PDB file of C-alpha atoms in Angstrom:
ATOM      1  CA  UNK A   8      18.675   6.271  -1.506  1.00 58.00           C
ATOM      2  CA  UNK A   9      19.696   7.355  -4.980  1.00 71.00           C
ATOM      3  CA  UNK A  10      17.962  10.258  -6.667  1.00 76.00           C
ATOM      4  CA  UNK A  11      15.203   9.438  -9.104  1.00 83.00           C
ATOM      5  CA  UNK A  12      15.740  11.539 -12.220  1.00 87.00           C
ATOM      6  CA  UNK A  13      12.131  11.409 -13.384  1.00 89.00           C
ATOM      7  CA  UNK A  14      10.876  12.646  -9.994  1.00 90.00           C
ATOM      8  CA  UNK A  15      13.370  15.512 -10.124  1.00 89.00           C
ATOM      9  CA  UNK A  16      12.094  16.435 -13.602  1.00 91.00           C
ATOM     10  CA  UNK A  17       8.483  16.333 -12.372  1.00 91.00           C
ATOM     11  CA  UNK A  18       9.350  18.515  -9.375  1.00 89.00           C
ATOM     12  CA  UNK A  19      11.218  20.961 -11.613  1.00 90.00           C
ATOM     13  CA  UNK A  20       8.205  21.290 -13.908  1.00 92.00           C
ATOM     14  CA  UNK A  21       5.933  21.717 -10.894  1.00 91.00           C
ATOM     15  CA  UNK A  22       8.191  24.458  -9.485  1.00 89.00           C
ATOM     16  CA  UNK A  23       8.096  26.381 -12.776  1.00 92.00           C
ATOM     17  CA  UNK A  24       4.304  26.039 -12.951  1.00 91.00           C
ATOM     18  CA  UNK A  25       3.963  27.110  -9.297  1.00 87.00           C
ATOM     19  CA  UNK A  26       6.113  30.214  -9.824  1.00 85.00           C
ATOM     20  CA  UNK A  27       4.093  31.148 -12.905  1.00 87.00           C
ATOM     21  CA  UNK A  28       0.844  30.541 -10.995  1.00 84.00           C
ATOM     22  CA  UNK A  29       1.911  32.844  -8.162  1.00 79.00           C
ATOM     23  CA  UNK A  30       3.103  35.556 -10.549  1.00 80.00           C
ATOM     24  CA  UNK A  31      -0.261  35.407 -12.305  1.00 81.00           C
ATOM     25  CA  UNK A  32      -2.140  35.439  -8.970  1.00 77.00           C
ATOM     26  CA  UNK A  33      -0.301  38.534  -7.747  1.00 74.00           C
ATOM     27  CA  UNK A  34      -0.754  40.157 -11.151  1.00 73.00           C
ATOM     28  CA  UNK A  35      -4.480  39.463 -11.117  1.00 72.00           C
ATOM     29  CA  UNK A  36      -4.789  40.849  -7.613  1.00 69.00           C
ATOM     30  CA  UNK A  37      -2.863  44.062  -8.248  1.00 70.00           C
ATOM     31  CA  UNK A  38      -3.450  44.778 -11.936  1.00 71.00           C
ATOM     32  CA  UNK A  39      -6.828  43.204 -12.564  1.00 70.00           C
ATOM     33  CA  UNK A  40      -7.986  40.829 -15.236  1.00 67.00           C
ATOM     34  CA  UNK A  41      -5.454  41.131 -18.014  1.00 70.00           C
ATOM     35  CA  UNK A  42      -6.472  39.170 -21.124  1.00 74.00           C
ATOM     36  CA  UNK A  43      -5.561  35.511 -20.860  1.00 75.00           C
ATOM     37  CA  UNK A  44      -4.186  35.579 -17.294  1.00 76.00           C
ATOM     38  CA  UNK A  45      -7.116  33.862 -15.660  1.00 76.00           C
ATOM     39  CA  UNK A  46      -7.265  31.244 -18.425  1.00 81.00           C
ATOM     40  CA  UNK A  47      -3.582  30.436 -17.822  1.00 83.00           C
ATOM     41  CA  UNK A  48      -4.211  30.091 -14.078  1.00 81.00           C
ATOM     42  CA  UNK A  49      -7.144  27.705 -14.384  1.00 82.00           C
ATOM     43  CA  UNK A  50      -5.559  25.523 -17.085  1.00 86.00           C
ATOM     44  CA  UNK A  51      -1.783  25.609 -17.464  1.00 87.00           C
ATOM     45  CA  UNK A  52      -0.587  26.251 -13.905  1.00 88.00           C
ATOM     46  CA  UNK A  53      -3.192  24.224 -11.955  1.00 87.00           C
ATOM     47  CA  UNK A  54      -1.291  20.894 -12.156  1.00 90.00           C
ATOM     48  CA  UNK A  55       1.573  22.278 -10.020  1.00 91.00           C
ATOM     49  CA  UNK A  56       0.155  21.345  -6.604  1.00 91.00           C
ATOM     50  CA  UNK A  57      -1.142  17.897  -7.645  1.00 93.00           C
ATOM     51  CA  UNK A  58       2.276  17.061  -9.143  1.00 93.00           C
ATOM     52  CA  UNK A  59       4.002  18.003  -5.870  1.00 91.00           C
ATOM     53  CA  UNK A  60       1.568  15.908  -3.832  1.00 93.00           C
ATOM     54  CA  UNK A  61       1.850  12.875  -6.130  1.00 94.00           C
ATOM     55  CA  UNK A  62       5.652  13.016  -5.887  1.00 93.00           C
ATOM     56  CA  UNK A  63       5.440  13.416  -2.084  1.00 92.00           C
ATOM     57  CA  UNK A  64       3.237  10.328  -1.869  1.00 92.00           C
ATOM     58  CA  UNK A  65       5.557   8.398  -4.165  1.00 93.00           C
ATOM     59  CA  UNK A  66       8.441   9.193  -1.839  1.00 90.00           C
ATOM     60  CA  UNK A  67       6.379   8.325   1.259  1.00 89.00           C
ATOM     61  CA  UNK A  68       6.179   4.780  -0.099  1.00 88.00           C
ATOM     62  CA  UNK A  69       9.814   4.619  -1.224  1.00 86.00           C
ATOM     63  CA  UNK A  70      10.977   5.769   2.226  1.00 84.00           C
ATOM     64  CA  UNK A  71       8.428   3.651   4.112  1.00 75.00           C
ATOM     65  CA  UNK A  72      10.617   3.240   7.210  1.00 76.00           C
ATOM     66  CA  UNK A  73      10.645   7.025   7.758  1.00 79.00           C
ATOM     67  CA  UNK A  74       8.377   8.649   5.130  1.00 79.00           C
ATOM     68  CA  UNK A  75       8.508  12.195   6.477  1.00 80.00           C
ATOM     69  CA  UNK A  76      11.355  12.857   8.957  1.00 84.00           C
ATOM     70  CA  UNK A  77      10.708  15.331  11.766  1.00 88.00           C
ATOM     71  CA  UNK A  78      13.533  17.570  10.547  1.00 90.00           C
ATOM     72  CA  UNK A  79      11.731  17.906   7.206  1.00 88.00           C
ATOM     73  CA  UNK A  80       8.456  18.611   8.993  1.00 90.00           C
ATOM     74  CA  UNK A  81      10.046  21.423  11.035  1.00 92.00           C
ATOM     75  CA  UNK A  82      11.547  22.881   7.836  1.00 92.00           C
ATOM     76  CA  UNK A  83       8.128  22.709   6.183  1.00 90.00           C
ATOM     77  CA  UNK A  84       6.505  24.487   9.134  1.00 91.00           C
ATOM     78  CA  UNK A  85       9.160  27.227   8.961  1.00 92.00           C
ATOM     79  CA  UNK A  86       8.570  27.682   5.227  1.00 89.00           C
ATOM     80  CA  UNK A  87       4.805  27.706   5.838  1.00 88.00           C
ATOM     81  CA  UNK A  88       5.199  30.444   8.453  1.00 89.00           C
ATOM     82  CA  UNK A  89       7.248  32.654   6.140  1.00 90.00           C
ATOM     83  CA  UNK A  90       4.879  31.971   3.248  1.00 84.00           C
ATOM     84  CA  UNK A  91       1.824  32.810   5.379  1.00 83.00           C
ATOM     85  CA  UNK A  92       3.317  36.193   6.304  1.00 87.00           C
ATOM     86  CA  UNK A  93       4.176  36.949   2.668  1.00 83.00           C
ATOM     87  CA  UNK A  94       0.697  35.875   1.518  1.00 78.00           C
ATOM     88  CA  UNK A  95      -0.903  38.108   4.156  1.00 79.00           C
ATOM     89  CA  UNK A  96       1.244  41.081   3.113  1.00 82.00           C
ATOM     90  CA  UNK A  97       0.280  40.507  -0.533  1.00 74.00           C
ATOM     91  CA  UNK A  98      -3.387  40.400   0.400  1.00 73.00           C
ATOM     92  CA  UNK A  99      -4.225  36.709   0.135  1.00 72.00           C
ATOM     93  CA  UNK A 100      -6.392  35.811   3.143  1.00 68.00           C
ATOM     94  CA  UNK A 101      -6.726  32.057   2.535  1.00 68.00           C
ATOM     95  CA  UNK A 102      -4.764  29.447   4.511  1.00 70.00           C
ATOM     96  CA  UNK A 103      -1.365  28.676   3.060  1.00 77.00           C
ATOM     97  CA  UNK A 104      -0.992  25.411   1.138  1.00 84.00           C
ATOM     98  CA  UNK A 105       2.283  24.651   2.929  1.00 86.00           C
ATOM     99  CA  UNK A 106       0.560  24.839   6.306  1.00 87.00           C
ATOM    100  CA  UNK A 107      -2.134  22.443   5.108  1.00 90.00           C
ATOM    101  CA  UNK A 108       0.527  20.092   3.716  1.00 91.00           C
ATOM    102  CA  UNK A 109       2.401  20.216   7.056  1.00 91.00           C
ATOM    103  CA  UNK A 110      -0.803  19.113   8.769  1.00 91.00           C
ATOM    104  CA  UNK A 111      -1.337  16.260   6.293  1.00 93.00           C
ATOM    105  CA  UNK A 112       2.341  15.203   6.438  1.00 92.00           C
ATOM    106  CA  UNK A 113       1.775  14.115  10.029  1.00 92.00           C
ATOM    107  CA  UNK A 114      -0.174  11.187   8.556  1.00 91.00           C
ATOM    108  CA  UNK A 115       2.582  10.141   6.114  1.00 91.00           C
ATOM    109  CA  UNK A 116       3.301   6.790   7.743  1.00 90.00           C
ATOM    110  CA  UNK A 117      -0.399   5.935   7.992  1.00 91.00           C
ATOM    111  CA  UNK A 118      -1.030   7.009   4.386  1.00 92.00           C
ATOM    112  CA  UNK A 119       1.922   4.952   3.159  1.00 91.00           C
ATOM    113  CA  UNK A 120       0.496   1.888   4.929  1.00 92.00           C
ATOM    114  CA  UNK A 121      -3.169   2.378   3.994  1.00 94.00           C
ATOM    115  CA  UNK A 122      -3.303   4.371   0.752  1.00 95.00           C
ATOM    116  CA  UNK A 123      -6.761   3.287  -0.422  1.00 95.00           C
ATOM    117  CA  UNK A 124      -8.304   4.253   2.898  1.00 96.00           C
ATOM    118  CA  UNK A 125      -6.443   7.566   2.726  1.00 96.00           C
ATOM    119  CA  UNK A 126      -7.752   8.265  -0.776  1.00 96.00           C
ATOM    120  CA  UNK A 127     -11.347   7.584   0.242  1.00 97.00           C
ATOM    121  CA  UNK A 128     -11.143   9.509   3.528  1.00 96.00           C
ATOM    122  CA  UNK A 129      -9.224  12.381   1.977  1.00 96.00           C
ATOM    123  CA  UNK A 130     -11.466  13.041  -0.976  1.00 95.00           C
ATOM    124  CA  UNK A 131     -14.577  12.428   1.143  1.00 96.00           C
ATOM    125  CA  UNK A 132     -13.459  15.191   3.510  1.00 95.00           C
ATOM    126  CA  UNK A 133     -12.694  17.524   0.631  1.00 94.00           C
ATOM    127  CA  UNK A 134     -16.050  17.076  -1.062  1.00 93.00           C
ATOM    128  CA  UNK A 135     -18.469  16.441   1.805  1.00 94.00           C
ATOM    129  CA  UNK A 136     -16.915  18.229   4.803  1.00 93.00           C
ATOM    130  CA  UNK A 137     -14.922  21.183   3.418  1.00 92.00           C
ATOM    131  CA  UNK A 138     -13.093  23.259   5.998  1.00 89.00           C
ATOM    132  CA  UNK A 139     -11.959  26.223   3.905  1.00 83.00           C
ATOM    133  CA  UNK A 140     -14.988  26.687   1.683  1.00 79.00           C
ATOM    134  CA  UNK A 141     -13.072  26.619  -1.594  1.00 73.00           C
ATOM    135  CA  UNK A 142     -10.523  29.298  -0.607  1.00 70.00           C
ATOM    136  CA  UNK A 143      -7.645  26.813  -0.930  1.00 78.00           C
ATOM    137  CA  UNK A 144      -6.985  23.119  -1.265  1.00 86.00           C
ATOM    138  CA  UNK A 145      -8.619  21.105   1.491  1.00 91.00           C
ATOM    139  CA  UNK A 146      -6.529  18.736   3.647  1.00 93.00           C
ATOM    140  CA  UNK A 147      -8.475  15.920   2.013  1.00 95.00           C
ATOM    141  CA  UNK A 148      -7.317  16.957  -1.467  1.00 94.00           C
ATOM    142  CA  UNK A 149      -3.708  16.830  -0.317  1.00 95.00           C
ATOM    143  CA  UNK A 150      -4.110  13.558   1.596  1.00 96.00           C
ATOM    144  CA  UNK A 151      -5.903  11.943  -1.345  1.00 96.00           C
ATOM    145  CA  UNK A 152      -3.283  13.027  -3.886  1.00 96.00           C
ATOM    146  CA  UNK A 153      -0.408  11.895  -1.650  1.00 95.00           C
ATOM    147  CA  UNK A 154      -2.123   8.528  -1.217  1.00 96.00           C
ATOM    148  CA  UNK A 155      -2.498   8.239  -5.002  1.00 96.00           C
ATOM    149  CA  UNK A 156       1.267   8.893  -5.166  1.00 95.00           C
ATOM    150  CA  UNK A 157       1.790   5.958  -2.776  1.00 94.00           C
ATOM    151  CA  UNK A 158      -0.334   3.755  -5.049  1.00 95.00           C
ATOM    152  CA  UNK A 159       1.666   4.981  -8.057  1.00 94.00           C
ATOM    153  CA  UNK A 160       4.901   4.006  -6.288  1.00 92.00           C
ATOM    154  CA  UNK A 161       3.521   0.575  -5.383  1.00 91.00           C
ATOM    155  CA  UNK A 162       2.402  -0.034  -8.972  1.00 91.00           C
ATOM    156  CA  UNK A 163       5.736   1.215 -10.292  1.00 88.00           C
ATOM    157  CA  UNK A 164       7.663  -1.117  -8.004  1.00 84.00           C
ATOM    158  CA  UNK A 165       5.438  -4.107  -8.805  1.00 83.00           C
ATOM    159  CA  UNK A 166       5.650  -3.487 -12.541  1.00 82.00           C
ATOM    160  CA  UNK A 167       9.436  -3.072 -12.521  1.00 77.00           C
ATOM    161  CA  UNK A 168       9.773  -6.284 -10.494  1.00 73.00           C
ATOM    162  CA  UNK A 169       7.755  -8.202 -13.069  1.00 70.00           C
ATOM    163  CA  UNK A 170       9.423  -6.648 -16.118  1.00 69.00           C
ATOM    164  CA  UNK A 171      13.016  -6.737 -14.882  1.00 66.00           C
ATOM    165  CA  UNK A 172      13.050 -10.214 -13.355  1.00 60.00           C
ATOM    166  CA  UNK A 173      14.140 -13.084 -15.564  1.00 58.00           C
ATOM    167  CA  UNK A 174      11.331 -15.273 -16.842  1.00 54.00           C
ATOM    168  CA  UNK A 175      10.919 -18.502 -14.914  1.00 55.00           C
ATOM    169  CA  UNK A 176      11.977 -21.555 -16.892  1.00 54.00           C
ATOM    170  CA  UNK A 177       9.211 -23.840 -18.042  1.00 52.00           C
ATOM    171  CA  UNK A 178       9.457 -27.601 -18.227  1.00 53.00           C
ATOM    172  CA  UNK A 179      10.353 -27.312 -21.903  1.00 54.00           C
ATOM    173  CA  UNK A 180      12.911 -24.515 -21.231  1.00 51.00           C
ATOM    174  CA  UNK A 181      11.034 -21.975 -23.364  1.00 52.00           C
ATOM    175  CA  UNK A 182      10.670 -19.351 -20.630  1.00 51.00           C
ATOM    176  CA  UNK A 183       6.887 -19.512 -20.837  1.00 52.00           C
ATOM    177  CA  UNK A 184       4.674 -19.213 -17.797  1.00 53.00           C
ATOM    178  CA  UNK A 185       1.470 -21.114 -17.303  1.00 54.00           C
ATOM    179  CA  UNK A 186      -1.486 -18.891 -16.408  1.00 52.00           C
ATOM    180  CA  UNK A 187      -5.138 -19.620 -15.828  1.00 52.00           C
ATOM    181  CA  UNK A 188      -7.647 -17.277 -17.370  1.00 52.00           C
ATOM    182  CA  UNK A 189     -11.368 -17.974 -17.006  1.00 54.00           C
ATOM    183  CA  UNK A 190     -10.587 -21.529 -15.968  1.00 57.00           C
ATOM    184  CA  UNK A 191      -8.499 -22.236 -19.076  1.00 60.00           C
ATOM    185  CA  UNK A 192      -4.782 -22.857 -19.006  1.00 59.00           C
ATOM    186  CA  UNK A 193      -2.701 -20.564 -21.248  1.00 57.00           C
ATOM    187  CA  UNK A 194       1.017 -20.223 -21.878  1.00 57.00           C
ATOM    188  CA  UNK A 195       2.347 -16.713 -21.569  1.00 54.00           C
ATOM    189  CA  UNK A 196       5.793 -15.825 -22.858  1.00 54.00           C
ATOM    190  CA  UNK A 197       7.539 -13.308 -20.629  1.00 52.00           C
ATOM    191  CA  UNK A 198      10.320 -11.275 -22.180  1.00 53.00           C
ATOM    192  CA  UNK A 199      13.002  -9.686 -20.069  1.00 49.00           C
ATOM    193  CA  UNK A 200      13.267  -5.934 -20.402  1.00 48.00           C
ATOM    194  CA  UNK A 201      16.753  -4.475 -20.123  1.00 48.00           C
ATOM    195  CA  UNK A 202      17.377  -1.037 -18.687  1.00 44.00           C
TER     196      UNK A 202
END
């Protein structure tokens, strides 16, 4: 599979936001409420985790035959273990987001196959049956966002198929398609989009 530049850019932005978020979190914990720090944390750096989860879900769909290989899962568990120790040493008692993601990643194949069900079940768990009481992201938040990433990938693939395929020839050779809208026949001209 070739690398997808736009996903790499999204991940890079998410990494920078995540680093800034953690620096601000440690600063808030050790130095108190410096002016503007909390505002930055609740606005600017908050999209980091959702971006990561959307990209993960996108890739779960792209790699549908093996959405989350076991080797990756073991690496994630190792990183979660190290991160949990560091978080404990720094004084953060909540469960580590990587550990929660490792738990959710076990459902990658199921989420890639049934994304709408995963969205509903995930966000229902997060809102109606919270496990962590707001201390960190719930498994349902992560599952729901990953499933939205799968839907994004499906929509992206469907849209690129429609836009990049040549228009079917019509009987008059104009490249128009016949479509029915509200019971009425309409001609739609489809233009080919070049990359």
